[in-house]
Tab-separated table of C-alpha atoms in Angstrom:
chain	number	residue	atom	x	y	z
A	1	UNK	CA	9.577	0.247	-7.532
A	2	UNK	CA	8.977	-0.454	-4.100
A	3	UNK	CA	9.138	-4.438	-2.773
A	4	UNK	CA	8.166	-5.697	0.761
A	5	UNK	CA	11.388	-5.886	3.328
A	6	UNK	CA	9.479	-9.087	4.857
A	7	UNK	CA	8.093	-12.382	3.505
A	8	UNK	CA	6.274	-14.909	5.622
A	9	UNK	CA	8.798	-17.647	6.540
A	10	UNK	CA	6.645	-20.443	5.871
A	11	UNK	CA	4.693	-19.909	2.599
A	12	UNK	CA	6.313	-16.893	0.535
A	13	UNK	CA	9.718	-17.421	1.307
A	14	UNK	CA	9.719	-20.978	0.574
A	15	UNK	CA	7.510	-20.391	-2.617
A	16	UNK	CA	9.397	-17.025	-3.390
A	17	UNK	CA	10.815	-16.614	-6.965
A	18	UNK	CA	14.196	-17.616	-7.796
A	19	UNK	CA	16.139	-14.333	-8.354
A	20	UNK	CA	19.166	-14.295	-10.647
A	21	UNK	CA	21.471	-13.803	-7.816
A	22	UNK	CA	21.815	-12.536	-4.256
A	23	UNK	CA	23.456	-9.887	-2.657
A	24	UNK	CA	23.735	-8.600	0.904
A	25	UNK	CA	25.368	-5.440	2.288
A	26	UNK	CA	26.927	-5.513	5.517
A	27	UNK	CA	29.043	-2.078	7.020
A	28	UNK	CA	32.164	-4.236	5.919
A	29	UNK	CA	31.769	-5.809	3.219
A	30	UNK	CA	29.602	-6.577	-0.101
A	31	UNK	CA	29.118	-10.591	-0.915
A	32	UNK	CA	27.280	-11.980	-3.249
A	33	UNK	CA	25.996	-15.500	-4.820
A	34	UNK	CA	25.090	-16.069	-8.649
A	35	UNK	CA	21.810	-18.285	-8.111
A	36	UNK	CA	21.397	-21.393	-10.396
A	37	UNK	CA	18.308	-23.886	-10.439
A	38	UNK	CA	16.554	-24.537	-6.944
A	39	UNK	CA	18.706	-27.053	-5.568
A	40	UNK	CA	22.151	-26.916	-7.695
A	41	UNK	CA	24.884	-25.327	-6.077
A	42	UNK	CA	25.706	-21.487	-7.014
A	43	UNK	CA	27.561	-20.784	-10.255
A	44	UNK	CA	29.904	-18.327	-8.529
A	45	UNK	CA	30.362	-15.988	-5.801
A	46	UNK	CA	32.465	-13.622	-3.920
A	47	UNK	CA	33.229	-11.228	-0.965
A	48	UNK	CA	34.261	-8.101	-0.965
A	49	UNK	CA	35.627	-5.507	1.630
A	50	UNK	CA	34.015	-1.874	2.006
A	51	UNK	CA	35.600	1.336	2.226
A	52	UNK	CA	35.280	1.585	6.200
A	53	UNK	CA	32.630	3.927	7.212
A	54	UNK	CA	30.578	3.928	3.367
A	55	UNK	CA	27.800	2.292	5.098
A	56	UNK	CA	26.626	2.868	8.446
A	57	UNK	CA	23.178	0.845	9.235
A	58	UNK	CA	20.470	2.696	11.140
A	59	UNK	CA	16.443	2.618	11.297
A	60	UNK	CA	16.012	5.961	11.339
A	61	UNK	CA	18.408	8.046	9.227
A	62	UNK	CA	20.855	7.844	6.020
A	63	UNK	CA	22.403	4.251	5.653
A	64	UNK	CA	24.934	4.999	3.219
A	65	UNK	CA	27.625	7.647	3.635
A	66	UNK	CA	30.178	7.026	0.612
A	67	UNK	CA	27.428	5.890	-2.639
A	68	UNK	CA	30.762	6.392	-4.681
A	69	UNK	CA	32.564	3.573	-2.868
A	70	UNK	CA	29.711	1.162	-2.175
A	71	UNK	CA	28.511	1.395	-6.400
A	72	UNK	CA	32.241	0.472	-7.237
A	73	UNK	CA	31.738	-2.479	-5.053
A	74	UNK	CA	28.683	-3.562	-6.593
A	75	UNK	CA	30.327	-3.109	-10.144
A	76	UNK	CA	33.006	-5.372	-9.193
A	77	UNK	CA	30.806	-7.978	-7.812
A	78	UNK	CA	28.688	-8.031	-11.105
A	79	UNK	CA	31.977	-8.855	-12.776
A	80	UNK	CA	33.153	-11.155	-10.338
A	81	UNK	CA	29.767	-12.794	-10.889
A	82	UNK	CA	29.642	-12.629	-14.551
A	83	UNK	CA	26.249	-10.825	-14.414
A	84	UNK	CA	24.935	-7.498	-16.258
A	85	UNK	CA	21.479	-7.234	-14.554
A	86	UNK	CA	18.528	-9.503	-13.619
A	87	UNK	CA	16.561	-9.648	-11.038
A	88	UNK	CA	18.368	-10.237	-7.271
A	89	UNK	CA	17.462	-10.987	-3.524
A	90	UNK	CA	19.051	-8.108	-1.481
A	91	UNK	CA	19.876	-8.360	2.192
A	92	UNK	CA	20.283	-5.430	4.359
A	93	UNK	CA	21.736	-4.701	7.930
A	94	UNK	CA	19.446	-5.963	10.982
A	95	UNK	CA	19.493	-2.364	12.011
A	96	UNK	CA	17.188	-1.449	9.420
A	97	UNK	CA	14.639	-2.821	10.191
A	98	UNK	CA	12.732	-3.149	13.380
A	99	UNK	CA	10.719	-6.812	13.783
A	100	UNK	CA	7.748	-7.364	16.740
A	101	UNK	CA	6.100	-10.443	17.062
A	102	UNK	CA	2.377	-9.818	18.174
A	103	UNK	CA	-0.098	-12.462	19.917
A	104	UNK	CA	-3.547	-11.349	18.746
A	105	UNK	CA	-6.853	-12.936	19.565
A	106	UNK	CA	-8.054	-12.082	16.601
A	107	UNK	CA	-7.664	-10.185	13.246
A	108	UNK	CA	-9.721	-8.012	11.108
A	109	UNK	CA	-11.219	-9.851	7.998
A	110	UNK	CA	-10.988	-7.176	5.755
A	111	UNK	CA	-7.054	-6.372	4.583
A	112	UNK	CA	-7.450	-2.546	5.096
A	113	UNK	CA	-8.962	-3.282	8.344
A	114	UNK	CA	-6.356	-5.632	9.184
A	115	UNK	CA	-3.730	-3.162	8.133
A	116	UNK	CA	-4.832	-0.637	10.186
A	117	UNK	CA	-4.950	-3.074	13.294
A	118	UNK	CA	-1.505	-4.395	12.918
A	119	UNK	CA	-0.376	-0.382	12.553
A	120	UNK	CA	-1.935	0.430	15.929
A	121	UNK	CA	-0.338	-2.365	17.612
A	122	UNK	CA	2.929	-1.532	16.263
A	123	UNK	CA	2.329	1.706	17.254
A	124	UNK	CA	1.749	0.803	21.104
A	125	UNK	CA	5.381	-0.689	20.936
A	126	UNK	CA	6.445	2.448	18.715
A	127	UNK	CA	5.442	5.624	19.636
A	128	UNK	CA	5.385	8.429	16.901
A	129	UNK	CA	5.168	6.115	13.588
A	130	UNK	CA	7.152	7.695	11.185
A	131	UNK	CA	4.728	8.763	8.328
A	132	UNK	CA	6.836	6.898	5.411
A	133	UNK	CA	7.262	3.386	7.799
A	134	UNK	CA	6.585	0.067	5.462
A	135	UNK	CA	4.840	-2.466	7.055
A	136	UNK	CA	4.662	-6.431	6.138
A	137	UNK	CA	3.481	-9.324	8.428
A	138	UNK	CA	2.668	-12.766	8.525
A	139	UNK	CA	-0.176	-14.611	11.061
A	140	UNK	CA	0.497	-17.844	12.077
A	141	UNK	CA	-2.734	-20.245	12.496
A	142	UNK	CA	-3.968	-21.088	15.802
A	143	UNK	CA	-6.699	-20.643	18.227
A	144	UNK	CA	-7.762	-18.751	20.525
A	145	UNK	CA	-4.605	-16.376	20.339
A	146	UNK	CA	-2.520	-15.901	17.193
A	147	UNK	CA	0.985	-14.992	16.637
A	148	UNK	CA	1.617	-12.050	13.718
A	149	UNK	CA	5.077	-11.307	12.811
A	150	UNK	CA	5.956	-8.201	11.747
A	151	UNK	CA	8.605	-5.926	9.719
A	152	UNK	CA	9.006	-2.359	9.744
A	153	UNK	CA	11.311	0.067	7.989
A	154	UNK	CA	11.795	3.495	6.473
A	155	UNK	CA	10.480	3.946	2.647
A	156	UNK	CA	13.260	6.548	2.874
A	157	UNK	CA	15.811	3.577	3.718
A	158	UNK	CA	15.280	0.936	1.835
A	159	UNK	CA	14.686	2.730	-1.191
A	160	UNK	CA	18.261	4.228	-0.637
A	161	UNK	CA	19.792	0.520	-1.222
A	162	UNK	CA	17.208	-0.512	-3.993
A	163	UNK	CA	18.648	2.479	-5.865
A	164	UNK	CA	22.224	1.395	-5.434
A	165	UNK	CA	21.820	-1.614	-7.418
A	166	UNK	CA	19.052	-0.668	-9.827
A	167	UNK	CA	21.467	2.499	-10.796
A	168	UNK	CA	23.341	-0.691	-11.843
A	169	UNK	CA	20.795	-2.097	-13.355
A	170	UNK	CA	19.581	-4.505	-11.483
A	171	UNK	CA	15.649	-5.494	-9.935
A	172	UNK	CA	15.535	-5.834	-6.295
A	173	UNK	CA	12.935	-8.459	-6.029
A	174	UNK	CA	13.288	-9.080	-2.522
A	175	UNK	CA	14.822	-7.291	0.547
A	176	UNK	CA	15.198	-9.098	3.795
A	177	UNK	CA	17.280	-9.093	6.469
A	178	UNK	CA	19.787	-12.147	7.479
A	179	UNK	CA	18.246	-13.363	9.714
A	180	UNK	CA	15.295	-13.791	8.524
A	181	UNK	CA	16.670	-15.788	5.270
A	182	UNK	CA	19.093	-17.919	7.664
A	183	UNK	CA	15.943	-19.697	8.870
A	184	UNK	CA	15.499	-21.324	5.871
A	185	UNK	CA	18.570	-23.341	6.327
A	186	UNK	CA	17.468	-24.629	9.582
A	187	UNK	CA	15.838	-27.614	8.794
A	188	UNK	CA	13.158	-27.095	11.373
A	189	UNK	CA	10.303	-30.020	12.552
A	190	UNK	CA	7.290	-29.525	14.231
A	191	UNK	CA	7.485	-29.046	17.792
A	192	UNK	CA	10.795	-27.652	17.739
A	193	UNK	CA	11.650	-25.431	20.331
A	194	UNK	CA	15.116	-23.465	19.283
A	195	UNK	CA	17.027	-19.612	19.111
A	196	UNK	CA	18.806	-18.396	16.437
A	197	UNK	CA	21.725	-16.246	16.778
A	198	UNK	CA	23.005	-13.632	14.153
A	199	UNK	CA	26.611	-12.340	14.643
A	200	UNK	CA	27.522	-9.641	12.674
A	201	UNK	CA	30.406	-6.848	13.320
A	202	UNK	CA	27.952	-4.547	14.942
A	203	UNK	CA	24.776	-6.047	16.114
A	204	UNK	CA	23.426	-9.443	17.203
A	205	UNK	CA	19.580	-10.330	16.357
A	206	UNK	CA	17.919	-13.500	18.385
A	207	UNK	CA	15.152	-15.203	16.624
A	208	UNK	CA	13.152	-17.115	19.177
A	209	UNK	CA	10.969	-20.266	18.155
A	210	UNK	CA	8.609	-22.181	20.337
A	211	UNK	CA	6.664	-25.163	18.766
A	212	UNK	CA	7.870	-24.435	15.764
A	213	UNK	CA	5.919	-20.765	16.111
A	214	UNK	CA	7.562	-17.385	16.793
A	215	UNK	CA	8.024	-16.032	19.839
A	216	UNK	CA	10.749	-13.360	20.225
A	217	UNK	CA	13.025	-10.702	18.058
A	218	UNK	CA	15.758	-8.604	19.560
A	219	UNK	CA	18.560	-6.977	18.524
A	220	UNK	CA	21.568	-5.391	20.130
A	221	UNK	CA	24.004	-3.601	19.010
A	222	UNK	CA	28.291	-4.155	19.558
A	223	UNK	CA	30.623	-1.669	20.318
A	224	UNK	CA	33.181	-0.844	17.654
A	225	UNK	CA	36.568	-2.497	18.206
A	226	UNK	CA	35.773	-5.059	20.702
A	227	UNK	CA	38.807	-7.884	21.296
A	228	UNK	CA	37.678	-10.869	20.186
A	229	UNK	CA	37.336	-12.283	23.614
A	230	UNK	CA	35.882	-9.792	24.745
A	231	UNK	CA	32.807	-10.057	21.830
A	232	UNK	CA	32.361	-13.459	23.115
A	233	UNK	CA	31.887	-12.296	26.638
A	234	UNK	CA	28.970	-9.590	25.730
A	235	UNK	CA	27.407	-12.547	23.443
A	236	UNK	CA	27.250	-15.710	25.673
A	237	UNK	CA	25.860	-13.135	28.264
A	238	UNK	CA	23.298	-11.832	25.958
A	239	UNK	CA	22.259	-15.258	24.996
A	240	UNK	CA	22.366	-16.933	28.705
A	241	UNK	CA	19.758	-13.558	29.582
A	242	UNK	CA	17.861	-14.167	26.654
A	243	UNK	CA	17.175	-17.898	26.883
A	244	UNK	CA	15.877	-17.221	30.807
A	245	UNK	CA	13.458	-14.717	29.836
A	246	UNK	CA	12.284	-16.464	27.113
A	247	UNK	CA	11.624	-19.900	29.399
A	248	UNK	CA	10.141	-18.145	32.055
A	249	UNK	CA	8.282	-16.553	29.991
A	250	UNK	CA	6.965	-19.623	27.595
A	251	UNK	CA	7.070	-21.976	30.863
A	252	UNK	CA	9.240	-24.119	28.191
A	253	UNK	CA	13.091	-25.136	27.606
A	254	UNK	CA	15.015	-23.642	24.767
A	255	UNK	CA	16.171	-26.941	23.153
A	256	UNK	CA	19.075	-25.617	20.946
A	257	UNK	CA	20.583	-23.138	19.314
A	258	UNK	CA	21.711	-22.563	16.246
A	259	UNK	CA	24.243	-20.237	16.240
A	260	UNK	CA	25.565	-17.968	12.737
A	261	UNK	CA	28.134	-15.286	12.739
A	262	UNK	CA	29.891	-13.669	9.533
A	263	UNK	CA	33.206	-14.229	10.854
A	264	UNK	CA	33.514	-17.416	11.331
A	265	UNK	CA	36.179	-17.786	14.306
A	266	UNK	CA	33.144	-15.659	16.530
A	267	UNK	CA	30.565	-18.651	16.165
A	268	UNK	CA	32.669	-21.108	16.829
A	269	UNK	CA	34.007	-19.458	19.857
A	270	UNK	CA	30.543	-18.657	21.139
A	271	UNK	CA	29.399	-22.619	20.449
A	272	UNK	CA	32.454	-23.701	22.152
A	273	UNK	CA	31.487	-21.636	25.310
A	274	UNK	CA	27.354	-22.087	25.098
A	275	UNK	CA	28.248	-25.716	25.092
A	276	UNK	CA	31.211	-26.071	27.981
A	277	UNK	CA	30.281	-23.273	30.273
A	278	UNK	CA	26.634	-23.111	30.167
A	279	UNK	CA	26.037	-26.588	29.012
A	280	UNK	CA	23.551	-25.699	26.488
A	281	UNK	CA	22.469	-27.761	22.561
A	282	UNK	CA	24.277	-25.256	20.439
A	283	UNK	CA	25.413	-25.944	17.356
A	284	UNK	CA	26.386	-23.269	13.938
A	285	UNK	CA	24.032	-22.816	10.749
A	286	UNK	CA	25.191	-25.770	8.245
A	287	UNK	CA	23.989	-26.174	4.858
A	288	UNK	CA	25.632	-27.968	1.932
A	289	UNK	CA	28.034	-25.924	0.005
A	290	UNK	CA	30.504	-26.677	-3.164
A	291	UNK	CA	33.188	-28.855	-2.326
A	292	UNK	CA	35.906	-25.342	-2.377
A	293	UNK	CA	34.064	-23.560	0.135
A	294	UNK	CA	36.297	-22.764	3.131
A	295	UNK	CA	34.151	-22.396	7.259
A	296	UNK	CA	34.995	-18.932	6.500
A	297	UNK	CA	33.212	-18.631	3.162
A	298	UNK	CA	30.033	-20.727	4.575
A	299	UNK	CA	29.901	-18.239	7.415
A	300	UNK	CA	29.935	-15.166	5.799
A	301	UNK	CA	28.172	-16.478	2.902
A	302	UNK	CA	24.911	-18.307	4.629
A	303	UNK	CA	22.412	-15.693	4.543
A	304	UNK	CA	22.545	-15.446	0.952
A	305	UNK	CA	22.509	-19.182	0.727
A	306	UNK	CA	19.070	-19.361	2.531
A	307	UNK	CA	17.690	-17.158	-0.089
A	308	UNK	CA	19.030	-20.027	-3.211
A	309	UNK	CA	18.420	-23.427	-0.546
């Protein structure tokens, strides 16, 4: 069964149905949350290393080079978890999936018309749409031009890591991407003007808001073994050049920004030097966890967390 990769941030995901638990897949490591009631802290969870090199994200071809090792994984998680199926939130790698954020001046009434108009914008930005690409989007209100967010990924792809965890049983109700789910943990009001930053071992993704409404997606990918210092470097750059073009191009200031990275010693570097060195509001994705919860487990664990807030 096939499920959408993307769910519009304000309505669907905060209205989307509460799976069972929550997993995400990272070329690292496998974590995972056992979801409770909305609003009651999870019932367990856990993080687990990968065999290095079983998964290797990309848009465009194979994700996952070692099924053998990654399946073990997810076995041991639904034991560490205390689970034998039900239906879960799955997130996968940034890579993935490609994201635009359109400004439209208007959109086709009719869904199939609409469909087809979002496709042939996509494909300006995208030359040669591969014939098996999923689409999803959201459009935000407003007048006279209109903001449409959009996901795109290989049918090929994600139904590679749907089958991982329905040969285990499982029904992937959702897929998403981190970044994506971390906004529900933002706590953001009207008129807020913000970027948020996704660390993960090989990639960052900015997610740009202005008033409150979209306004950018990027992504960029890290070099394998990079020093820890030198990580920081490439990232306070990429987020210095990133909040200039975005407030020349908006004519407005980027007010904060929240700041998220799976390990957590990288995010608290890169607030430390956003803050000092380029004196700019940054601050790292907090949410309420259980009481044992270590930085290091909120960190890695917060994507999956804005799936359960």
């Amino acid at each position: 069964m096939t499920v959408p990769i993307f769910e519009s941030l304000w309505n669907a995901f905060l209205e989307r149905p509460h799976p069972d638990a929550v997993f995400e897949l990272a070329p690292e490591r496998l974590s995972g949350l056992r979801a409770t009631a909305p609003g009651r802290a999870p019932r367990g969870r856990f993080i687990l290393p990968l065999r290095a090199g079983s998964l290797v994200p990309s848009f465009d071809r194979p994700n996952v080079t070692d099924a053998f090792a990654v399946r073990a994984a997810i076995e041991r998680g639904k034991g560490e978890l205390g689970i034998g199926g039900g239906t879960i939130a799955l997130l996968v790698p940034e890579p993935c999936v490609r994201i635009f954020i359109l400004t439209v001046e208007s959109v086709p009434a009719s869904p199939a018309e609409r469909d087809t108009f979002i496709r042939w914008r996509v494909g300006k930005q995208m030359p040669l749409l591969p014939e098996d690409l999923r689409l999803a989007y959201d459009i935000a209100p407003g007048a006279p031009a209109r903001k449409v967010i959009v996901s795109a990924a290989r049918d090929a792809v994600v139904r590679e890591y749907e089958g991982l965890f329905e040969s285990a049983g499982m029904h992937v109700g959702t897929v998403t991407v981190p970044s994506l789910s971390l906004v529900n943990l933002l706590g953001v009001q009207p008129g807020t003007n913000g970027l948020l930053l996704n660390i993960e071992s090989d990639s960052l993704s900015f997610l740009a808001l202005m008033d409150s409404g979209w306004t950018l997606y990027r992504q960029k990918g890290l070099g394998p073994d990079l020093a820890a210092e030198a990580r920081t470097d490439i990232v306070v750059n990429e987020v210095e050049n990133t909040v200039h073009f975005i407030e020349d191009r908006e004519r407005k200031k980027v007010e904060r920004i929240w700041v998220r990275a799976a390990a957590w010693d990288d995010g608290s570097a890169v607030v430390s030097r956003l803050k000092g060195a380029l004196l700019l509001a940054a601050q790292t994705v907090d949410y309420e966890a259980p009481g044992d919860w270590d930085e290091r487990e909120k960190a890695a664990l917060a994507p999956l967390m804005g799936q359960v807030a």
